[in-house]
Tab-separated table of C-alpha atoms in Angstrom:
chain	number	residue	atom	x	y	z
M	1	UNK	CA	-36.974	-2.629	54.275
M	2	UNK	CA	-40.466	-4.143	54.764
M	3	UNK	CA	-41.323	-7.682	53.686
M	4	UNK	CA	-43.600	-6.334	50.971
M	5	UNK	CA	-40.903	-3.986	49.671
M	6	UNK	CA	-38.482	-6.922	49.586
M	7	UNK	CA	-40.975	-8.905	47.551
M	8	UNK	CA	-41.381	-6.039	45.092
M	9	UNK	CA	-37.641	-5.592	44.683
M	10	UNK	CA	-36.879	-9.289	44.348
M	11	UNK	CA	-39.787	-9.901	41.980
M	12	UNK	CA	-38.629	-7.071	39.753
M	13	UNK	CA	-35.418	-8.954	39.017
M	14	UNK	CA	-35.618	-10.668	35.671
M	15	UNK	CA	-38.007	-8.273	33.937
M	16	UNK	CA	-35.431	-7.504	31.265
M	17	UNK	CA	-35.555	-4.099	29.629
M	18	UNK	CA	-36.301	-3.803	25.964
M	19	UNK	CA	-33.129	-2.616	24.284
M	20	UNK	CA	-32.940	0.887	23.000
M	21	UNK	CA	-34.238	2.860	25.980
M	22	UNK	CA	-31.505	5.445	26.319
M	23	UNK	CA	-32.792	7.627	29.124
M	24	UNK	CA	-35.509	7.740	31.738
M	25	UNK	CA	-38.943	8.799	30.523
M	26	UNK	CA	-42.387	9.430	32.006
M	27	UNK	CA	-45.225	7.586	30.321
M	28	UNK	CA	-48.945	8.261	30.760
M	29	UNK	CA	-51.036	5.151	31.400
M	30	UNK	CA	-54.829	5.305	31.183
M	31	UNK	CA	-56.647	2.507	32.957
M	32	UNK	CA	-59.917	1.532	34.586
M	33	UNK	CA	-60.613	1.879	38.313
M	34	UNK	CA	-61.093	-1.783	39.142
M	35	UNK	CA	-59.228	-3.967	41.587
M	36	UNK	CA	-56.783	-5.651	39.223
M	37	UNK	CA	-55.669	-2.342	37.735
M	38	UNK	CA	-55.295	-0.739	41.156
M	39	UNK	CA	-52.941	-3.590	42.094
M	40	UNK	CA	-50.999	-2.964	38.865
M	41	UNK	CA	-50.646	0.699	39.784
M	42	UNK	CA	-49.450	-0.205	43.280
M	43	UNK	CA	-46.870	-2.746	42.102
M	44	UNK	CA	-45.609	-0.632	39.195
M	45	UNK	CA	-43.087	0.968	41.546
M	46	UNK	CA	-40.989	-2.153	40.948
M	47	UNK	CA	-40.858	-1.397	37.210
M	48	UNK	CA	-40.069	2.256	37.915
M	49	UNK	CA	-37.227	1.299	40.262
M	50	UNK	CA	-35.758	-1.168	37.800
M	51	UNK	CA	-35.946	1.040	34.720
M	52	UNK	CA	-35.670	4.548	36.119
M	53	UNK	CA	-38.817	5.468	34.174
M	54	UNK	CA	-41.919	6.870	35.849
M	55	UNK	CA	-45.652	6.575	35.248
M	56	UNK	CA	-48.329	9.251	35.185
M	57	UNK	CA	-51.487	7.293	36.035
M	58	UNK	CA	-54.897	8.306	34.713
M	59	UNK	CA	-57.412	6.136	36.606
M	60	UNK	CA	-60.966	6.453	35.306
M	61	UNK	CA	-64.421	4.953	35.765
M	62	UNK	CA	-65.170	2.448	33.001
M	63	UNK	CA	-67.530	4.546	30.873
M	64	UNK	CA	-65.297	7.621	31.211
M	65	UNK	CA	-62.177	5.635	30.298
M	66	UNK	CA	-63.810	4.375	27.121
M	67	UNK	CA	-64.900	7.861	26.124
M	68	UNK	CA	-61.507	9.444	26.821
M	69	UNK	CA	-59.337	6.849	25.082
M	70	UNK	CA	-61.691	6.561	22.102
M	71	UNK	CA	-61.574	10.313	21.539
M	72	UNK	CA	-57.804	10.414	21.936
M	73	UNK	CA	-57.084	7.467	19.655
M	74	UNK	CA	-59.474	8.606	16.915
M	75	UNK	CA	-58.004	12.114	16.821
M	76	UNK	CA	-54.366	11.061	17.274
M	77	UNK	CA	-54.259	13.271	20.338
M	78	UNK	CA	-51.242	11.563	21.880
M	79	UNK	CA	-52.434	12.122	25.447
M	80	UNK	CA	-51.631	8.541	26.491
M	81	UNK	CA	-48.667	6.222	25.927
M	82	UNK	CA	-50.433	3.095	27.208
M	83	UNK	CA	-54.172	2.485	27.155
M	84	UNK	CA	-56.328	-0.127	28.805
M	85	UNK	CA	-58.752	-1.235	26.098
M	86	UNK	CA	-61.148	-4.106	25.629
M	87	UNK	CA	-61.334	-7.029	23.272
M	88	UNK	CA	-63.892	-4.992	21.335
M	89	UNK	CA	-61.624	-2.050	20.522
M	90	UNK	CA	-58.312	-3.848	19.942
M	91	UNK	CA	-59.001	-5.460	16.527
M	92	UNK	CA	-60.998	-2.477	15.230
M	93	UNK	CA	-58.355	0.062	16.219
M	94	UNK	CA	-55.529	-2.203	15.098
M	95	UNK	CA	-57.080	-2.566	11.651
M	96	UNK	CA	-57.510	1.220	11.466
M	97	UNK	CA	-53.790	1.720	12.111
M	98	UNK	CA	-54.388	3.451	15.436
M	99	UNK	CA	-52.329	1.005	17.532
M	100	UNK	CA	-48.664	0.012	17.597
M	101	UNK	CA	-48.097	-3.736	17.011
M	102	UNK	CA	-46.698	-5.522	20.074
M	103	UNK	CA	-45.248	-8.687	18.547
M	104	UNK	CA	-41.695	-7.741	19.537
M	105	UNK	CA	-41.603	-7.991	23.336
M	106	UNK	CA	-38.923	-10.693	23.100
M	107	UNK	CA	-38.712	-14.493	23.101
M	108	UNK	CA	-38.691	-14.501	26.904
M	109	UNK	CA	-42.197	-12.982	26.882
M	110	UNK	CA	-43.479	-16.434	25.802
M	111	UNK	CA	-46.339	-15.538	23.499
M	112	UNK	CA	-47.226	-19.248	23.249
M	113	UNK	CA	-48.211	-19.147	26.925
M	114	UNK	CA	-51.080	-16.742	26.191
M	115	UNK	CA	-54.477	-18.433	25.916
M	116	UNK	CA	-55.032	-18.927	22.205
M	117	UNK	CA	-58.631	-17.612	21.859
M	118	UNK	CA	-57.687	-14.414	23.677
M	119	UNK	CA	-54.543	-13.855	21.624
M	120	UNK	CA	-56.476	-14.512	18.423
M	121	UNK	CA	-59.034	-11.874	19.350
M	122	UNK	CA	-56.296	-9.247	19.633
M	123	UNK	CA	-54.669	-10.161	16.327
M	124	UNK	CA	-55.410	-8.627	12.912
M	125	UNK	CA	-53.750	-9.843	9.717
M	126	UNK	CA	-51.159	-11.723	11.751
M	127	UNK	CA	-50.190	-8.767	13.945
M	128	UNK	CA	-50.848	-8.588	17.687
M	129	UNK	CA	-52.148	-5.143	18.659
M	130	UNK	CA	-52.574	-5.532	22.424
M	131	UNK	CA	-51.575	-7.924	25.200
M	132	UNK	CA	-54.106	-9.250	27.717
M	133	UNK	CA	-53.890	-8.076	31.305
M	134	UNK	CA	-56.819	-10.173	32.457
M	135	UNK	CA	-59.646	-12.030	30.800
M	136	UNK	CA	-63.109	-12.885	31.975
M	137	UNK	CA	-66.328	-14.634	31.129
M	138	UNK	CA	-69.474	-14.359	33.243
M	139	UNK	CA	-70.971	-16.642	35.846
M	140	UNK	CA	-73.318	-16.700	38.844
M	141	UNK	CA	-71.953	-15.971	42.298
M	142	UNK	CA	-74.239	-16.782	45.211
M	143	UNK	CA	-74.365	-17.008	48.991
M	144	UNK	CA	-74.295	-20.684	49.873
M	145	UNK	CA	-75.257	-19.934	53.500
M	146	UNK	CA	-78.446	-18.159	52.444
M	147	UNK	CA	-79.305	-20.937	50.001
M	148	UNK	CA	-78.806	-23.576	52.679
M	149	UNK	CA	-80.896	-21.645	55.190
M	150	UNK	CA	-83.720	-21.388	52.640
M	151	UNK	CA	-83.449	-25.057	51.682
M	152	UNK	CA	-82.503	-24.260	48.083
M	153	UNK	CA	-79.979	-26.179	45.985
M	154	UNK	CA	-78.337	-24.165	43.222
M	155	UNK	CA	-78.097	-26.344	40.093
M	156	UNK	CA	-74.931	-26.554	38.039
M	157	UNK	CA	-76.797	-24.859	35.188
M	158	UNK	CA	-79.580	-22.586	36.475
M	159	UNK	CA	-82.269	-21.090	34.257
M	160	UNK	CA	-83.524	-17.527	34.528
M	161	UNK	CA	-86.895	-18.888	35.687
M	162	UNK	CA	-85.081	-20.539	38.601
M	163	UNK	CA	-83.101	-17.352	39.286
M	164	UNK	CA	-86.396	-15.443	39.613
M	165	UNK	CA	-87.738	-18.078	42.015
M	166	UNK	CA	-84.593	-17.965	44.170
M	167	UNK	CA	-84.448	-14.169	44.165
M	168	UNK	CA	-87.980	-13.979	45.532
M	169	UNK	CA	-87.232	-16.437	48.339
M	170	UNK	CA	-83.964	-14.752	49.321
M	171	UNK	CA	-85.062	-11.113	49.381
M	172	UNK	CA	-85.461	-9.535	52.808
M	173	UNK	CA	-85.399	-5.790	52.362
M	174	UNK	CA	-85.783	-5.220	56.112
M	175	UNK	CA	-82.239	-6.608	56.430
M	176	UNK	CA	-80.896	-4.872	53.291
M	177	UNK	CA	-80.704	-8.332	51.772
M	178	UNK	CA	-81.559	-8.391	48.095
M	179	UNK	CA	-82.239	-11.526	46.116
M	180	UNK	CA	-80.143	-10.417	43.170
M	181	UNK	CA	-77.795	-7.678	42.059
M	182	UNK	CA	-77.339	-6.947	38.342
M	183	UNK	CA	-75.802	-4.111	36.375
M	184	UNK	CA	-78.101	-1.125	35.866
M	185	UNK	CA	-75.646	1.641	34.988
M	186	UNK	CA	-76.150	2.485	31.304
M	187	UNK	CA	-73.349	1.863	28.821
M	188	UNK	CA	-72.451	-0.589	26.071
M	189	UNK	CA	-69.886	-2.150	28.402
M	190	UNK	CA	-71.932	-1.766	31.591
M	191	UNK	CA	-75.605	-2.792	31.632
M	192	UNK	CA	-75.484	-3.972	28.020
M	193	UNK	CA	-72.598	-6.366	28.717
M	194	UNK	CA	-74.880	-8.333	31.012
M	195	UNK	CA	-78.077	-7.727	29.041
M	196	UNK	CA	-76.439	-8.779	25.778
M	197	UNK	CA	-75.921	-12.263	27.197
M	198	UNK	CA	-79.435	-12.337	28.664
M	199	UNK	CA	-80.943	-11.457	25.287
M	200	UNK	CA	-78.750	-14.089	23.601
M	201	UNK	CA	-79.922	-16.887	25.856
M	202	UNK	CA	-83.562	-15.788	25.480
M	203	UNK	CA	-83.076	-16.450	21.762
M	204	UNK	CA	-82.516	-12.861	20.643
M	205	UNK	CA	-79.889	-11.103	18.554
M	206	UNK	CA	-78.905	-7.529	17.735
M	207	UNK	CA	-79.216	-7.862	13.955
M	208	UNK	CA	-80.445	-10.350	11.398
M	209	UNK	CA	-78.299	-11.425	8.456
M	210	UNK	CA	-79.297	-8.264	6.547
M	211	UNK	CA	-78.149	-6.046	9.433
M	212	UNK	CA	-81.724	-5.124	10.296
M	213	UNK	CA	-82.075	-4.417	14.051
M	214	UNK	CA	-84.087	-6.927	16.083
M	215	UNK	CA	-84.632	-4.879	19.228
M	216	UNK	CA	-88.438	-4.979	19.219
M	217	UNK	CA	-88.697	-8.750	18.791
M	218	UNK	CA	-90.223	-11.081	21.370
M	219	UNK	CA	-86.906	-12.418	22.762
M	220	UNK	CA	-85.759	-8.848	23.529
M	221	UNK	CA	-89.109	-7.935	25.070
M	222	UNK	CA	-89.191	-11.051	27.242
M	223	UNK	CA	-85.547	-10.711	28.370
M	224	UNK	CA	-85.782	-7.023	29.241
M	225	UNK	CA	-89.186	-7.443	30.912
M	226	UNK	CA	-87.786	-10.219	33.109
M	227	UNK	CA	-84.700	-8.100	33.894
M	228	UNK	CA	-86.767	-5.080	34.951
M	229	UNK	CA	-89.100	-7.314	36.953
M	230	UNK	CA	-86.190	-9.031	38.724
M	231	UNK	CA	-84.477	-5.792	39.648
M	232	UNK	CA	-87.633	-3.893	40.621
M	233	UNK	CA	-88.901	-6.610	42.949
M	234	UNK	CA	-85.709	-8.185	44.265
M	235	UNK	CA	-82.816	-5.823	43.513
M	236	UNK	CA	-81.254	-3.016	45.538
M	237	UNK	CA	-82.537	0.562	45.369
M	238	UNK	CA	-80.838	2.940	42.954
M	239	UNK	CA	-79.829	0.106	40.626
M	240	UNK	CA	-79.524	2.427	37.611
M	241	UNK	CA	-76.310	3.759	39.200
M	242	UNK	CA	-74.805	0.318	39.794
M	243	UNK	CA	-72.161	-1.057	37.458
M	244	UNK	CA	-69.573	-3.769	38.056
M	245	UNK	CA	-67.723	-2.028	40.905
M	246	UNK	CA	-70.867	-0.978	42.766
M	247	UNK	CA	-72.399	-4.450	42.616
M	248	UNK	CA	-69.126	-6.000	43.703
M	249	UNK	CA	-69.194	-3.790	46.790
M	250	UNK	CA	-72.808	-4.747	47.511
M	251	UNK	CA	-72.073	-8.456	47.142
M	252	UNK	CA	-68.852	-8.350	49.167
M	253	UNK	CA	-70.648	-6.521	51.981
M	254	UNK	CA	-73.339	-9.198	52.195
M	255	UNK	CA	-76.265	-7.394	50.575
M	256	UNK	CA	-76.770	-9.656	47.529
M	257	UNK	CA	-77.861	-13.282	47.593
M	258	UNK	CA	-76.927	-13.689	43.911
M	259	UNK	CA	-74.852	-11.724	41.451
M	260	UNK	CA	-74.434	-12.563	37.747
M	261	UNK	CA	-71.324	-10.833	36.447
M	262	UNK	CA	-67.690	-11.107	35.459
M	263	UNK	CA	-65.619	-14.103	36.514
M	264	UNK	CA	-62.820	-11.639	37.353
M	265	UNK	CA	-64.781	-10.713	40.492
M	266	UNK	CA	-64.075	-14.108	42.023
M	267	UNK	CA	-60.596	-13.209	43.216
M	268	UNK	CA	-61.943	-10.309	45.230
M	269	UNK	CA	-65.143	-11.771	46.690
M	270	UNK	CA	-63.163	-14.847	47.806
M	271	UNK	CA	-60.499	-12.654	49.410
M	272	UNK	CA	-61.196	-12.140	53.137
M	273	UNK	CA	-59.246	-8.867	53.003
M	274	UNK	CA	-61.787	-7.478	50.556
M	275	UNK	CA	-64.979	-9.436	51.235
M	276	UNK	CA	-67.142	-9.944	54.298
M	277	UNK	CA	-68.619	-13.073	52.720
M	278	UNK	CA	-65.411	-14.714	51.484
M	279	UNK	CA	-66.189	-17.970	53.307
M	280	UNK	CA	-69.852	-17.975	52.237
M	281	UNK	CA	-69.480	-17.680	48.460
M	282	UNK	CA	-70.188	-20.326	45.850
M	283	UNK	CA	-70.461	-20.122	42.086
M	284	UNK	CA	-72.073	-21.783	39.127
M	285	UNK	CA	-72.585	-21.115	35.421
M	286	UNK	CA	-74.346	-18.078	34.019
M	287	UNK	CA	-78.081	-18.772	33.666
M	288	UNK	CA	-79.706	-19.923	30.440
M	289	UNK	CA	-83.242	-19.706	29.113
M	290	UNK	CA	-84.185	-20.716	25.548
M	291	UNK	CA	-80.658	-21.583	24.373
M	292	UNK	CA	-77.168	-21.866	25.879
M	293	UNK	CA	-75.730	-19.848	22.975
M	294	UNK	CA	-74.147	-16.612	24.156
M	295	UNK	CA	-75.270	-17.038	27.770
M	296	UNK	CA	-71.871	-16.035	29.160
M	297	UNK	CA	-69.663	-13.351	27.741
M	298	UNK	CA	-66.108	-13.229	26.465
M	299	UNK	CA	-64.083	-10.177	27.445
M	300	UNK	CA	-60.487	-9.148	27.955
M	301	UNK	CA	-58.943	-6.013	29.388
M	302	UNK	CA	-55.728	-5.402	27.506
M	303	UNK	CA	-52.800	-3.026	27.416
M	304	UNK	CA	-52.173	-1.322	24.094
M	305	UNK	CA	-49.920	1.409	22.738
M	306	UNK	CA	-51.472	4.135	20.571
M	307	UNK	CA	-49.664	4.823	17.297
M	308	UNK	CA	-49.499	8.496	18.316
M	309	UNK	CA	-47.078	7.901	21.221
M	310	UNK	CA	-43.512	9.183	21.020
M	311	UNK	CA	-42.423	6.715	23.698
M	312	UNK	CA	-43.245	3.344	22.161
M	313	UNK	CA	-40.131	1.520	23.432
M	314	UNK	CA	-40.687	2.580	27.044
M	315	UNK	CA	-44.357	1.702	26.697
M	316	UNK	CA	-43.430	-1.772	25.411
M	317	UNK	CA	-41.150	-2.267	28.399
M	318	UNK	CA	-44.101	-1.548	30.682
M	319	UNK	CA	-46.439	-3.842	28.740
M	320	UNK	CA	-43.905	-6.650	28.937
M	321	UNK	CA	-43.559	-6.206	32.688
M	322	UNK	CA	-47.270	-5.909	33.509
M	323	UNK	CA	-48.401	-8.951	31.505
M	324	UNK	CA	-45.516	-11.318	32.180
M	325	UNK	CA	-45.364	-14.601	34.088
M	326	UNK	CA	-43.218	-12.872	36.685
M	327	UNK	CA	-45.876	-10.218	37.255
M	328	UNK	CA	-48.418	-12.957	38.002
M	329	UNK	CA	-46.045	-14.349	40.619
M	330	UNK	CA	-45.400	-10.879	42.041
M	331	UNK	CA	-49.125	-10.349	42.600
M	332	UNK	CA	-49.438	-13.767	44.227
M	333	UNK	CA	-46.529	-13.165	46.602
M	334	UNK	CA	-47.467	-9.588	47.440
M	335	UNK	CA	-51.281	-9.507	47.367
M	336	UNK	CA	-52.241	-13.170	47.803
M	337	UNK	CA	-52.588	-15.855	45.148
M	338	UNK	CA	-56.342	-15.437	44.929
M	339	UNK	CA	-55.716	-11.942	43.510
M	340	UNK	CA	-53.615	-12.845	40.458
M	341	UNK	CA	-54.908	-11.675	37.036
M	342	UNK	CA	-57.018	-14.499	35.565
M	343	UNK	CA	-57.552	-15.854	32.110
M	344	UNK	CA	-54.470	-14.764	30.198
M	345	UNK	CA	-51.645	-17.293	30.615
M	346	UNK	CA	-51.737	-21.079	30.619
M	347	UNK	CA	-48.927	-21.119	33.180
M	348	UNK	CA	-51.109	-19.354	35.768
M	349	UNK	CA	-53.381	-22.395	35.900
M	350	UNK	CA	-50.417	-24.692	36.444
M	351	UNK	CA	-49.307	-22.836	39.593
M	352	UNK	CA	-49.958	-24.948	42.678
M	353	UNK	CA	-50.329	-21.838	44.843
M	354	UNK	CA	-53.031	-20.430	42.582
M	355	UNK	CA	-54.966	-23.671	42.300
M	356	UNK	CA	-54.987	-24.058	46.079
M	357	UNK	CA	-56.047	-20.456	46.724
M	358	UNK	CA	-58.625	-20.154	43.948
M	359	UNK	CA	-61.299	-22.881	44.013
M	360	UNK	CA	-62.972	-21.141	41.082
M	361	UNK	CA	-59.916	-21.291	38.787
M	362	UNK	CA	-60.910	-24.245	36.598
M	363	UNK	CA	-64.533	-23.083	36.307
M	364	UNK	CA	-63.389	-19.642	35.199
M	365	UNK	CA	-60.940	-21.073	32.679
M	366	UNK	CA	-63.628	-23.355	31.262
M	367	UNK	CA	-66.068	-20.438	30.948
M	368	UNK	CA	-63.473	-18.295	29.162
M	369	UNK	CA	-62.535	-21.038	26.717
M	370	UNK	CA	-66.134	-22.104	26.036
M	371	UNK	CA	-67.473	-18.679	25.043
M	372	UNK	CA	-67.672	-18.525	21.250
M	373	UNK	CA	-67.709	-14.988	19.775
M	374	UNK	CA	-68.153	-16.497	16.296
M	375	UNK	CA	-71.455	-18.197	17.270
M	376	UNK	CA	-73.025	-15.957	19.918
M	377	UNK	CA	-76.727	-16.518	19.178
M	378	UNK	CA	-79.327	-19.179	18.409
M	379	UNK	CA	-80.070	-17.731	14.971
M	380	UNK	CA	-77.347	-16.756	12.490
M	381	UNK	CA	-75.866	-13.262	12.649
M	382	UNK	CA	-73.467	-11.289	10.423
M	383	UNK	CA	-71.276	-10.208	13.354
M	384	UNK	CA	-68.899	-11.620	15.929
M	385	UNK	CA	-68.920	-10.813	19.632
M	386	UNK	CA	-70.928	-12.316	22.484
M	387	UNK	CA	-71.994	-9.299	24.554
M	388	UNK	CA	-71.092	-6.755	21.889
M	389	UNK	CA	-71.168	-6.435	18.105
M	390	UNK	CA	-67.689	-6.061	16.655
M	391	UNK	CA	-68.376	-3.025	14.460
M	392	UNK	CA	-67.198	0.555	15.125
M	393	UNK	CA	-70.774	1.843	15.410
M	394	UNK	CA	-71.591	-0.394	18.358
M	395	UNK	CA	-70.214	1.952	21.014
M	396	UNK	CA	-72.841	4.567	20.201
M	397	UNK	CA	-75.604	2.056	19.472
M	398	UNK	CA	-74.979	-0.019	22.581
M	399	UNK	CA	-74.814	2.999	24.853
M	400	UNK	CA	-78.058	4.447	23.445
M	401	UNK	CA	-79.895	1.159	23.969
M	402	UNK	CA	-78.407	0.893	27.471
M	403	UNK	CA	-79.731	4.351	28.315
M	404	UNK	CA	-83.183	3.421	27.059
M	405	UNK	CA	-83.283	0.256	29.152
M	406	UNK	CA	-82.023	2.158	32.186
M	407	UNK	CA	-85.020	4.474	31.863
M	408	UNK	CA	-87.318	1.426	31.882
M	409	UNK	CA	-85.569	0.146	35.008
M	410	UNK	CA	-86.122	3.542	36.631
M	411	UNK	CA	-89.858	3.296	35.818
M	412	UNK	CA	-89.799	6.248	33.458
M	413	UNK	CA	-90.951	4.308	30.375
M	414	UNK	CA	-92.404	0.907	29.568
M	415	UNK	CA	-90.198	-1.868	28.178
M	416	UNK	CA	-92.172	-1.889	24.914
M	417	UNK	CA	-91.757	1.876	24.535
M	418	UNK	CA	-87.989	1.885	25.068
M	419	UNK	CA	-87.419	-1.039	22.724
M	420	UNK	CA	-89.509	0.574	19.983
M	421	UNK	CA	-87.488	3.772	20.412
M	422	UNK	CA	-84.251	1.785	20.323
M	423	UNK	CA	-85.364	-0.095	17.209
M	424	UNK	CA	-86.136	3.162	15.391
M	425	UNK	CA	-82.885	4.873	16.378
M	426	UNK	CA	-80.633	1.917	15.616
M	427	UNK	CA	-82.355	1.426	12.249
M	428	UNK	CA	-81.562	5.060	11.400
M	429	UNK	CA	-77.955	4.641	12.583
M	430	UNK	CA	-77.365	1.475	10.570
M	431	UNK	CA	-78.972	2.973	7.468
M	432	UNK	CA	-76.779	6.087	7.674
M	433	UNK	CA	-73.711	3.895	8.191
M	434	UNK	CA	-74.537	1.949	5.020
M	435	UNK	CA	-75.288	-1.444	6.571
M	436	UNK	CA	-78.952	-1.351	5.516
M	437	UNK	CA	-79.583	-0.754	1.826
């Protein structure tokens, strides 16, 4: 038996089964195609060996995953037994009765070890409807070697004006070196996740207190104009196709001087097995402009069980395994401590091995805990959510606006034109939905 196999087998010990599972079952698990979830898929053989159950994995690109699981959950299709969903969907779907509560994973699960703001965001009327697999905020990753060579010092709290200045100095397209990489792929959880925070810190908001859209206001125009300008002059070609995974690949291969994105990327870009610049990376806070409010996002990827499943007990066994303290240790021992899922359990940040391997750990934890979904903007708003609006209609609204902005990034329309079109469409949507009287 290999060393890695021994680790998997030994780490599996102690993941007690939830009582009542009488015979082996196959469950279907839908998840996103990012690094943390790929590790979960790889290590899940330990759970299969211990329980005798098996997993049918459905691994999907982020936008496709959202579309597939949303359709399935809304229609009660029953295609999946476990879903990977975000902090946006969990409370909405839980309130609608579409998810199975997961408060009963056992005392040994140690619910008190979960970070309180994250747990609270997954709870509706006292019931927990999903458990966090990893949590993230956003921050600025940058190449300290390129900054030093250019004689630039990255401040602890950069502004977007400074980011533009640095991006210009650090762009050398003859070397495939781009000053900045940012999300351009359209989608409410892709380009709009980043752009939502950029609009926030420029002083903008999605809606005023009467739910009237604010998409053609000056803060939106200035934020989106600066974004298009940054990416057109200093970003990589084909940016409208680049989401989180694509930009992570560009950064890890040395093509980006700066990248503003999810804190969950840190474990991979600092990992020499996955990153060519692992020893050249530094990090600082997400940039601000007019206000610090909402400048970095608050997001969790969570495991949930649809109410339509016929295999809830087996699904709970898997959830308990994949989000436990022991799973964190299994990842550390098998894949390296820098790779453990961040931002879910207090105990992770007490592990000496993790603190030594992950110089970014405290910064990430601080960013996660400091994001305030209840106060995401400079001016008051009727919604919660930093980089999204926690209403069911936001999926369609956010994706439409993301598509419009992507067309501006591609040079097909002006920023003013796309924001006027977005304002008109979102006003119609909110009126039909009854928000605007």
